[in-house]
Tab-separated table of C-alpha atoms in Angstrom:
chain	number	residue	atom	x	y	z
A	20	MET	CA	34.158	48.117	49.500
A	21	ASN	CA	31.211	46.733	47.495
A	22	ARG	CA	28.965	43.899	48.556
A	23	ARG	CA	30.485	41.319	46.223
A	24	VAL	CA	33.959	41.859	47.685
A	25	LEU	CA	32.550	41.746	51.219
A	26	LEU	CA	30.732	38.497	50.419
A	27	GLN	CA	33.945	36.924	49.124
A	28	LEU	CA	35.745	38.121	52.258
A	29	VAL	CA	33.073	36.496	54.461
A	30	VAL	CA	33.473	33.214	52.571
A	31	VAL	CA	37.278	33.337	52.944
A	32	VAL	CA	37.151	34.106	56.682
A	33	THR	CA	34.491	31.419	57.267
A	34	THR	CA	36.534	28.873	55.319
A	35	ILE	CA	39.776	29.643	57.164
A	36	THR	CA	37.969	29.355	60.501
A	37	ALA	CA	36.535	25.988	59.463
A	38	VAL	CA	39.948	24.702	58.321
A	39	VAL	CA	41.518	25.625	61.683
A	40	ILE	CA	38.663	23.867	63.515
A	41	LEU	CA	39.089	20.795	61.315
A	42	GLY	CA	42.802	20.692	62.124
A	43	PHE	CA	42.049	20.440	65.842
A	44	ALA	CA	39.283	17.894	65.181
A	45	VAL	CA	41.556	15.621	63.129
A	46	ALA	CA	44.147	15.652	65.904
A	47	ASN	CA	41.625	14.593	68.545
A	48	ALA	CA	39.015	12.527	66.705
A	49	ARG	CA	38.576	8.800	67.099
A	50	VAL	CA	37.379	6.676	64.190
A	51	ASP	CA	34.932	4.122	65.527
A	52	ALA	CA	31.900	2.239	64.254
A	53	PRO	CA	29.331	5.023	64.986
A	54	ALA	CA	31.521	7.651	63.280
A	55	VAL	CA	32.001	5.515	60.152
A	56	CYS	CA	28.361	4.430	59.922
A	57	LEU	CA	26.901	7.894	60.491
A	58	GLY	CA	29.532	9.486	58.276
A	59	LEU	CA	28.310	7.332	55.369
A	60	LEU	CA	24.749	8.384	56.170
A	61	MET	CA	25.801	12.052	56.073
A	62	LEU	CA	27.525	11.498	52.746
A	63	ALA	CA	24.282	10.113	51.297
A	64	GLY	CA	22.525	13.143	52.752
A	65	THR	CA	19.195	13.074	50.908
A	66	VAL	CA	16.973	12.355	53.864
A	67	LEU	CA	18.759	15.003	55.896
A	68	ARG	CA	18.085	17.995	53.649
A	69	PRO	CA	14.321	18.518	53.241
A	70	ARG	CA	12.831	21.542	51.522
A	71	VAL	CA	11.025	24.226	53.509
A	72	GLY	CA	8.425	25.722	51.169
A	73	GLN	CA	9.408	26.401	47.570
A	74	ILE	CA	12.611	28.367	48.113
A	75	TYR	CA	14.530	27.221	51.124
A	76	ARG	CA	16.232	23.949	51.947
A	77	THR	CA	16.991	23.202	55.572
A	78	SER	CA	19.430	20.652	56.969
A	79	LEU	CA	18.981	17.905	59.538
A	80	ASP	CA	22.716	17.107	59.578
A	81	TYR	CA	22.780	18.193	63.207
A	82	VAL	CA	20.695	15.118	64.120
A	83	VAL	CA	23.686	12.935	63.220
A	84	VAL	CA	26.191	15.354	64.750
A	85	ILE	CA	24.292	15.416	68.061
A	86	ALA	CA	24.246	11.629	68.140
A	87	LEU	CA	28.018	11.612	67.634
A	88	TYR	CA	28.600	14.122	70.451
A	89	LEU	CA	27.213	11.357	72.676
A	90	LEU	CA	28.709	8.342	70.894
A	91	SER	CA	32.165	9.335	69.642
A	92	GLY	CA	32.930	12.775	71.015
A	93	VAL	CA	32.845	16.326	69.683
A	94	SER	CA	35.914	16.032	67.432
A	95	SER	CA	34.480	13.038	65.574
A	96	ALA	CA	31.152	14.836	65.259
A	97	ILE	CA	32.874	17.836	63.647
A	98	LEU	CA	34.646	15.602	61.113
A	99	VAL	CA	31.395	13.869	60.189
A	100	GLY	CA	29.729	17.286	59.880
A	101	ALA	CA	32.414	18.166	57.323
A	102	VAL	CA	31.786	14.884	55.471
A	103	GLY	CA	28.104	15.834	55.185
A	104	ALA	CA	29.092	18.877	53.152
A	105	LEU	CA	30.449	16.575	50.422
A	106	GLY	CA	26.887	15.429	49.676
A	107	GLN	CA	25.749	18.858	48.463
A	108	ASP	CA	23.789	19.454	45.283
A	109	ARG	CA	26.237	19.446	42.350
A	110	ARG	CA	24.371	22.354	40.763
A	111	HIS	CA	25.477	24.726	43.528
A	112	PRO	CA	28.242	27.208	42.598
A	113	LEU	CA	31.684	26.408	44.023
A	114	GLN	CA	31.650	29.429	46.343
A	115	LYS	CA	28.334	28.308	47.823
A	116	LYS	CA	29.604	24.758	48.310
A	117	ILE	CA	32.700	26.020	50.115
A	118	PHE	CA	30.660	28.298	52.361
A	119	ASN	CA	28.101	25.571	53.147
A	120	GLY	CA	30.863	23.151	54.100
A	121	ALA	CA	32.585	25.713	56.317
A	122	GLN	CA	29.240	26.624	57.844
A	123	SER	CA	28.589	22.972	58.787
A	124	VAL	CA	31.960	22.693	60.487
A	125	ILE	CA	31.548	25.938	62.439
A	126	CYS	CA	28.009	25.024	63.548
A	127	ALA	CA	29.148	21.561	64.666
A	128	ALA	CA	32.058	23.088	66.588
A	129	ALA	CA	29.865	25.744	68.245
A	130	GLY	CA	27.314	23.123	69.242
A	131	GLY	CA	30.093	20.861	70.503
A	132	ALA	CA	31.615	23.627	72.611
A	133	VAL	CA	28.263	24.259	74.291
A	134	PHE	CA	27.761	20.500	74.720
A	135	ASN	CA	31.054	20.243	76.608
A	136	LEU	CA	30.387	23.379	78.668
A	137	ALA	CA	26.999	21.913	79.647
A	138	GLY	CA	28.726	18.773	80.902
A	139	GLY	CA	27.419	16.525	78.150
A	140	PRO	CA	28.055	12.807	78.795
A	141	SER	CA	29.438	10.356	76.253
A	142	GLY	CA	29.517	6.594	75.817
A	143	ASP	CA	27.922	4.549	78.598
A	144	ASP	CA	27.572	7.685	80.738
A	145	VAL	CA	24.671	8.693	78.460
A	146	LEU	CA	22.570	5.820	79.824
A	147	ARG	CA	23.642	6.536	83.417
A	148	HIS	CA	22.895	10.280	83.210
A	149	PRO	CA	19.972	10.644	80.753
A	150	TRP	CA	18.850	14.093	81.933
A	151	ASP	CA	22.340	15.493	81.499
A	152	ALA	CA	22.231	14.114	77.948
A	153	VAL	CA	18.860	15.757	77.274
A	154	TRP	CA	19.950	19.146	78.607
A	155	SER	CA	23.359	19.260	76.935
A	156	THR	CA	22.150	18.048	73.519
A	157	THR	CA	19.231	20.521	73.541
A	158	ALA	CA	21.636	23.363	74.303
A	159	ALA	CA	23.964	22.174	71.544
A	160	ASN	CA	21.065	21.888	69.110
A	161	ALA	CA	19.875	25.430	69.864
A	162	THR	CA	23.430	26.722	69.423
A	163	TRP	CA	23.744	24.989	66.053
A	164	LEU	CA	20.499	26.583	64.835
A	165	VAL	CA	21.409	30.076	66.068
A	166	VAL	CA	24.910	30.039	64.574
A	167	ASN	CA	23.567	28.625	61.307
A	168	ALA	CA	20.912	31.379	61.099
A	169	LEU	CA	23.436	34.121	61.892
A	170	LEU	CA	25.859	32.969	59.200
A	171	LEU	CA	23.046	32.815	56.640
A	172	CYS	CA	21.863	36.298	57.608
A	173	VAL	CA	25.361	37.684	57.040
A	174	VAL	CA	25.456	36.185	53.541
A	175	LEU	CA	21.888	37.236	52.670
A	176	SER	CA	22.635	40.810	53.750
A	177	LEU	CA	25.433	40.923	51.168
A	178	GLU	CA	23.580	39.214	48.313
A	179	PRO	CA	21.309	41.428	46.182
A	180	GLY	CA	17.623	40.547	45.860
A	181	ASP	CA	15.477	38.152	47.831
A	182	PRO	CA	15.357	36.624	50.338
A	183	THR	CA	16.481	39.339	52.757
A	184	PRO	CA	17.790	38.430	56.223
A	185	LEU	CA	14.532	39.668	57.749
A	186	ALA	CA	12.449	37.578	55.339
A	187	PHE	CA	14.568	34.520	56.096
A	188	LEU	CA	14.193	34.967	59.843
A	189	ARG	CA	10.469	35.703	59.633
A	190	LYS	CA	9.469	33.066	57.092
A	191	VAL	CA	11.914	30.247	57.824
A	192	ALA	CA	14.148	30.474	60.887
A	193	LEU	CA	11.603	31.467	63.535
A	194	PRO	CA	8.626	29.357	62.335
A	195	THR	CA	10.732	26.211	61.932
A	196	SER	CA	12.814	26.537	65.112
A	197	PRO	CA	10.441	24.576	67.413
A	198	SER	CA	10.213	21.642	65.007
A	199	LEU	CA	13.965	21.660	64.322
A	200	LEU	CA	14.655	21.629	68.065
A	201	GLY	CA	12.336	18.636	68.249
A	202	TYR	CA	14.247	16.913	65.466
A	203	GLY	CA	17.392	17.336	67.546
A	204	LEU	CA	15.994	14.845	70.056
A	205	LEU	CA	16.257	12.235	67.307
A	206	GLY	CA	20.025	12.489	67.710
A	207	LEU	CA	19.660	11.677	71.382
A	208	LEU	CA	17.332	8.757	70.612
A	209	LEU	CA	19.750	7.457	67.995
A	210	ALA	CA	22.617	7.517	70.491
A	211	VAL	CA	20.567	5.822	73.225
A	212	ALA	CA	19.385	3.118	70.804
A	213	TRP	CA	22.970	2.484	69.623
A	214	LEU	CA	24.318	2.300	73.164
A	215	SER	CA	21.478	-0.028	74.157
A	216	GLY	CA	22.858	-2.653	71.791
A	217	LEU	CA	20.987	-1.984	68.524
A	218	ASN	CA	24.132	-0.549	66.858
A	219	PHE	CA	23.530	-0.131	63.101
A	220	LEU	CA	19.851	-1.084	63.449
A	221	SER	CA	19.314	2.093	65.468
A	222	VAL	CA	19.969	4.096	62.274
A	223	LEU	CA	17.163	2.261	60.492
A	224	LEU	CA	14.892	2.676	63.511
A	225	ILE	CA	15.266	6.471	63.465
A	226	PHE	CA	15.706	7.395	59.814
A	227	ILE	CA	13.251	5.120	57.991
A	228	PRO	CA	10.232	6.769	59.729
A	229	LEU	CA	11.851	10.162	59.071
A	230	TYR	CA	12.209	9.366	55.373
A	231	VAL	CA	8.587	8.151	55.113
A	232	SER	CA	7.276	11.309	56.790
A	233	ARG	CA	9.395	13.448	54.443
A	234	TRP	CA	8.015	11.617	51.438
A	235	ALA	CA	4.431	12.208	52.607
A	236	LEU	CA	5.108	15.902	53.201
A	237	SER	CA	6.751	16.231	49.782
A	238	GLN	CA	3.597	14.860	48.157
A	239	TYR	CA	1.508	17.464	49.949
A	240	GLU	CA	3.918	20.227	48.980
A	241	ALA	CA	3.893	19.073	45.349
A	242	GLU	CA	0.100	19.207	45.369
A	243	ARG	CA	0.172	22.760	46.752
A	244	ARG	CA	2.623	23.851	44.046
A	245	ALA	CA	0.431	22.291	41.351
A	246	GLN	CA	-2.613	24.104	42.711
A	247	ALA	CA	-0.731	27.411	42.813
A	248	ALA	CA	0.429	26.867	39.224
A	249	THR	CA	-3.161	26.217	38.165
A	250	MET	CA	-4.333	29.463	39.754
A	251	ARG	CA	-1.544	31.413	38.095
A	252	ALA	CA	-2.539	29.889	34.771
A	253	PHE	CA	-6.092	31.166	35.309
A	254	ILE	CA	-4.713	34.611	36.098
A	255	GLN	CA	-2.607	34.626	32.940
A	256	VAL	CA	-5.691	33.771	30.901
A	257	ILE	CA	-7.516	36.727	32.463
A	258	GLU	CA	-4.675	39.113	31.789
A	259	THR	CA	-4.284	38.101	28.155
A	260	LYS	CA	-7.884	39.239	27.683
A	261	ASP	CA	-6.896	42.807	28.522
A	262	LEU	CA	-3.294	44.007	28.283
A	263	TYR	CA	-4.186	46.989	30.483
A	264	THR	CA	-4.614	44.675	33.492
A	265	ARG	CA	-1.384	42.725	33.027
A	266	GLY	CA	0.259	42.107	36.407
A	267	HIS	CA	-2.758	43.450	38.322
A	268	SER	CA	-3.288	40.327	40.458
A	269	GLU	CA	0.377	40.116	41.465
A	270	ARG	CA	0.426	43.810	42.394
A	271	VAL	CA	-2.739	43.458	44.460
A	272	SER	CA	-1.195	40.472	46.241
A	273	GLU	CA	1.932	42.509	46.937
A	274	GLY	CA	-0.131	45.490	48.095
A	275	VAL	CA	-2.295	43.513	50.509
A	276	GLY	CA	0.902	41.896	51.766
A	277	MET	CA	2.339	45.331	52.565
A	278	LEU	CA	-0.863	46.328	54.339
A	279	GLY	CA	-1.058	43.018	56.218
A	280	ARG	CA	2.465	43.508	57.555
A	281	GLN	CA	1.584	47.061	58.542
A	282	LEU	CA	-1.375	45.621	60.477
A	283	ARG	CA	0.953	42.995	62.031
A	284	LEU	CA	-1.119	40.019	60.940
A	285	PRO	CA	0.096	36.594	62.099
A	286	GLU	CA	2.132	34.687	59.508
A	287	ASP	CA	-0.641	32.235	58.613
A	288	ARG	CA	-3.145	35.080	58.148
A	289	GLN	CA	-0.608	37.039	56.126
A	290	GLN	CA	-0.111	34.127	53.734
A	291	ALA	CA	-3.870	33.616	53.358
A	292	LEU	CA	-4.341	37.331	52.650
A	293	GLU	CA	-1.689	37.303	49.917
A	294	HIS	CA	-3.347	34.228	48.361
A	295	ALA	CA	-6.665	36.062	48.381
A	296	GLY	CA	-5.101	39.118	46.751
A	297	LEU	CA	-3.595	36.980	44.007
A	298	LEU	CA	-6.874	35.183	43.298
A	299	HIS	CA	-9.423	37.958	43.830
A	300	ASP	CA	-10.207	38.336	40.107
A	301	VAL	CA	-9.826	34.684	39.074
A	302	GLY	CA	-13.558	34.509	38.317
A	303	LYS	CA	-13.056	36.862	35.359
A	304	VAL	CA	-11.819	33.852	33.428
A	305	GLY	CA	-15.529	33.186	32.790
A	306	VAL	CA	-16.371	36.737	31.660
A	307	PRO	CA	-16.465	37.216	27.873
A	308	THR	CA	-13.470	39.096	26.498
A	309	SER	CA	-15.768	41.478	24.648
A	310	ILE	CA	-17.156	42.708	27.965
A	311	ILE	CA	-13.767	43.039	29.672
A	312	GLN	CA	-12.375	45.039	26.747
A	313	LYS	CA	-15.490	47.161	26.097
A	314	PRO	CA	-14.446	50.826	26.128
A	315	GLY	CA	-17.903	52.295	26.815
A	316	ARG	CA	-20.589	51.844	29.446
A	317	LEU	CA	-21.853	48.349	30.087
A	318	ASP	CA	-25.530	47.498	29.570
A	319	ASP	CA	-27.468	45.609	32.245
A	320	SER	CA	-26.685	42.120	30.943
A	321	GLU	CA	-22.980	42.925	30.613
A	322	MET	CA	-22.957	44.386	34.096
A	323	ASP	CA	-24.578	41.213	35.411
A	324	ALA	CA	-21.757	39.178	33.838
A	325	ILE	CA	-19.164	41.362	35.569
A	326	ARG	CA	-20.963	41.088	38.910
A	327	LEU	CA	-20.892	37.304	38.676
A	328	HIS	CA	-17.105	37.088	38.625
A	329	PRO	CA	-16.629	36.965	42.445
A	330	ALA	CA	-19.015	34.005	42.720
A	331	ARG	CA	-17.336	32.297	39.779
A	332	GLY	CA	-13.991	32.815	41.470
A	333	VAL	CA	-15.259	31.035	44.573
A	334	GLU	CA	-16.491	28.171	42.389
A	335	LEU	CA	-13.053	27.831	40.812
A	336	ILE	CA	-11.206	27.619	44.126
A	337	GLY	CA	-14.025	25.873	45.960
A	338	ASN	CA	-12.504	22.398	45.808
A	339	ILE	CA	-9.018	23.428	46.908
A	340	PRO	CA	-8.814	22.852	50.679
A	341	PHE	CA	-5.823	25.070	51.436
A	342	LEU	CA	-7.675	28.076	49.957
A	343	GLU	CA	-10.786	27.573	52.082
A	344	GLU	CA	-10.245	30.719	54.144
A	345	VAL	CA	-9.804	33.042	51.154
A	346	LYS	CA	-13.213	32.292	49.637
A	347	SER	CA	-15.091	35.011	51.523
A	348	ALA	CA	-12.443	37.557	50.499
A	349	VAL	CA	-12.779	36.621	46.816
A	350	LEU	CA	-16.595	36.653	47.008
A	351	HIS	CA	-16.965	40.029	48.733
A	352	HIS	CA	-14.062	42.172	47.509
A	353	HIS	CA	-16.508	44.397	45.562
A	354	GLU	CA	-18.663	45.238	48.573
A	355	LYS	CA	-18.679	48.901	49.647
A	356	TYR	CA	-18.453	50.198	53.173
A	357	ASP	CA	-21.799	51.984	52.829
A	358	GLY	CA	-23.579	48.827	51.641
A	359	THR	CA	-24.026	49.772	47.962
A	360	GLY	CA	-21.588	47.199	46.561
A	361	TYR	CA	-22.122	43.643	45.343
A	362	PRO	CA	-22.852	40.722	45.405
A	363	ALA	CA	-24.553	40.846	48.840
A	364	GLY	CA	-24.753	44.563	49.659
A	365	LEU	CA	-22.809	44.075	52.886
A	366	SER	CA	-21.722	47.160	54.816
A	367	GLY	CA	-19.194	48.161	57.465
A	368	ASP	CA	-17.733	45.400	59.589
A	369	ASN	CA	-20.125	42.880	58.020
A	370	ILE	CA	-17.805	42.852	55.016
A	371	PRO	CA	-15.111	40.201	55.642
A	372	TYR	CA	-11.860	41.763	56.846
A	373	PHE	CA	-9.748	40.444	53.969
A	374	ALA	CA	-12.350	41.633	51.445
A	375	ARG	CA	-12.139	45.176	52.854
A	376	ILE	CA	-8.347	45.089	52.520
A	377	ILE	CA	-8.433	43.756	48.958
A	378	GLY	CA	-11.070	46.306	47.938
A	379	ILE	CA	-8.748	49.166	48.851
A	380	VAL	CA	-5.676	47.755	47.097
A	381	ASP	CA	-7.725	46.637	44.061
A	382	ALA	CA	-9.074	50.161	43.559
A	383	PHE	CA	-5.652	51.711	44.193
A	384	ASP	CA	-3.893	49.565	41.590
A	385	SER	CA	-6.679	50.054	39.042
A	386	LEU	CA	-6.473	53.831	39.375
A	387	THR	CA	-2.657	53.942	39.212
A	388	SER	CA	-2.691	51.798	36.045
A	389	THR	CA	-3.383	52.921	32.476
A	390	ARG	CA	-6.778	52.091	30.975
A	391	SER	CA	-7.994	52.358	27.396
A	392	TYR	CA	-9.913	55.554	28.215
A	393	ARG	CA	-7.397	57.308	30.506
A	394	PRO	CA	-3.753	57.420	31.583
A	395	ALA	CA	-2.672	56.157	34.990
A	396	ARG	CA	-3.343	58.449	37.915
A	397	ASP	CA	-0.545	59.676	40.151
A	398	VAL	CA	0.005	57.736	43.393
A	399	GLU	CA	-0.608	60.761	45.631
A	400	GLU	CA	-3.731	61.694	43.667
A	401	THR	CA	-5.040	58.156	44.086
A	402	LEU	CA	-4.320	58.165	47.821
A	403	ASP	CA	-6.358	61.373	48.057
A	404	ILE	CA	-9.212	59.579	46.254
A	405	LEU	CA	-9.100	56.741	48.783
A	406	ILE	CA	-9.135	59.225	51.658
A	407	HIS	CA	-12.075	61.101	50.085
A	408	ASP	CA	-14.065	57.869	49.710
A	409	ARG	CA	-13.483	56.665	53.289
A	410	TYR	CA	-16.740	55.598	54.922
A	411	SER	CA	-18.587	55.506	51.566
A	412	HIS	CA	-16.499	52.947	49.682
A	413	PHE	CA	-13.734	51.880	52.055
A	414	ASP	CA	-13.051	50.999	55.686
A	415	PRO	CA	-11.605	54.266	57.072
A	416	GLU	CA	-9.114	52.638	59.457
A	417	LEU	CA	-7.745	50.364	56.739
A	418	VAL	CA	-7.477	53.306	54.307
A	419	ASP	CA	-5.445	55.238	56.886
A	420	ALA	CA	-3.102	52.257	57.378
A	421	PHE	CA	-2.709	51.763	53.620
A	422	VAL	CA	-1.992	55.442	52.972
A	423	GLU	CA	0.620	55.362	55.741
A	424	VAL	CA	2.422	52.298	54.373
A	425	ILE	CA	2.426	53.540	50.755
A	426	ARG	CA	3.764	56.952	51.735
A	427	ALA	CA	6.448	55.293	53.843
A	428	ARG	CA	7.516	52.540	51.420
A	429	GLY	CA	6.374	53.720	48.001
A	430	TRP	CA	4.576	51.788	45.276
A	431	LYS	CA	5.854	50.215	42.084
A	432	THR	CA	3.240	51.077	39.489
A	433	ALA	CA	2.378	49.008	36.425
A	434	ALA	CA	5.012	49.041	33.684
A	435	ASP	CA	4.934	48.463	29.895
A	436	GLN	CA	1.228	49.139	29.524
A	437	PRO	CA	-0.298	50.210	26.184
A	438	ALA	CA	-1.052	53.906	25.809
A	439	PRO	CA	-4.688	54.961	26.242
A	440	ASP	CA	-6.941	54.716	23.188
A	441	GLY	CA	-7.412	58.316	22.102
A	442	SER	CA	-10.738	57.537	20.437
A	443	VAL	CA	-12.339	56.596	23.785
A	444	THR	CA	-13.658	59.580	25.732
A	445	VAL	CA	-15.962	57.962	28.311
A	446	ALA	CA	-14.579	58.520	31.838
A	447	ILE	CA	-15.306	55.116	33.363
A	448	ASP	CA	-13.403	52.340	35.034
A	449	HIS	CA	-15.380	49.129	35.088
A	450	ASP	CA	-12.360	47.309	36.508
A	451	ASP	CA	-12.584	49.442	39.625
A	452	LEU	CA	-14.633	48.143	42.548
A	453	SER	CA	-16.576	51.429	42.585
A	454	LEU	CA	-19.054	50.266	39.930
A	455	GLY	CA	-22.275	52.204	39.711
A	456	SER	CA	-25.507	50.675	38.443
A	457	GLY	CA	-24.881	52.002	34.962
A	458	GLY	CA	-21.519	50.324	34.598
A	459	GLY	CA	-19.296	53.334	35.216
A	460	ALA	CA	-17.330	54.265	38.291
A	461	SER	CA	-19.100	56.148	41.044
A	462	GLY	CA	-17.634	58.253	43.848
A	463	ASN	CA	-14.555	60.421	43.569
A	464	ALA	CA	-12.774	57.754	41.500
A	465	ALA	CA	-15.059	58.484	38.564
A	466	GLY	CA	-13.555	61.902	38.009
A	467	PRO	CA	-15.482	64.715	36.329
A	468	ALA	CA	-18.752	63.807	34.602
A	469	SER	CA	-18.480	63.532	30.831
């Protein structure tokens, strides 16, 4: 049975389960003022579905559902959870809409079951037993989040491409769980405010501040996306100067990401490292095209222009606050472990950690890509070059980790590159970090002397 059929089967089973749950909920629900008011809020839905990063959209529907556990009972909460599904984005495919609606019902029912098992109070008992309300709603909230994540992981495991279940858990579910648990307390506050006599005003009291905070965060996220788009535009300008380096920055970012995960970097450090890999060559936007495309050895003035590109890269990203921590990596990614690199001649552990990582992946991708004067080298041959140049060019421990991860996971080399220019016979690579004083590669990467 292929994945598509399995995915459809999961949607059918999830939908049938949700319909059965809804049948029981309809038979036992009571329609009162809180259920009607909060049901309309769920139908509007916009404030309850903020974006997490650029790909994922989370849901705060459970804030309303938790409030209704306390105000109107579990059955009413399940019905309102189903109403929330009607406010989905119209652009979603029908199958996704059906699954999302069923998912909301199942999560609300699972949370409600735990709420009842935990002895959750309702109505005026909430004010008489506040700690029981805190405990039971927190347990229900956690259950909602776990069931929601599990259902999404099942679907993601059956859908081709990204995100994978592991990526979803690592990048979204786990990092956002503490804050989403905190949001669940808003449901408790909403119920307490309603029961204290504020009624409909309690909705405004809770959700207006939530909407304002979401708006402020969306402005920040929009600014980040604009900055990332600007950097990618710079990179595209660089790569149009030399078709042989097309996709280089993205591959370096992917490569340092693989190495960072192998080194088990924390998530925030991992993201910063991938930013640094993407932007390491951004300073080449200021290097004349004639120098970047020159097939022979560079003279001293041309070499000086090349050596300025790390500093120019730092200047370009210097006024972007969220990239502050990648500056040292961009500035020093052409340093060598033995101290013969540039711009500062740093050696060993004095070279920033990210710069040492980028230097390895930068050289690896350059050597496994076609250049005007040579074809691409084989991956295993290039790994042998890195191993040979441990201690002289590269941090030996990081080389060992990189070799291990590439041999375990493989490497997708550059595609659709022009063939080498047969008229060029000089064996150099002035895109490689191993630049000698004369403008050609030094060390084992240079190959046989011409």
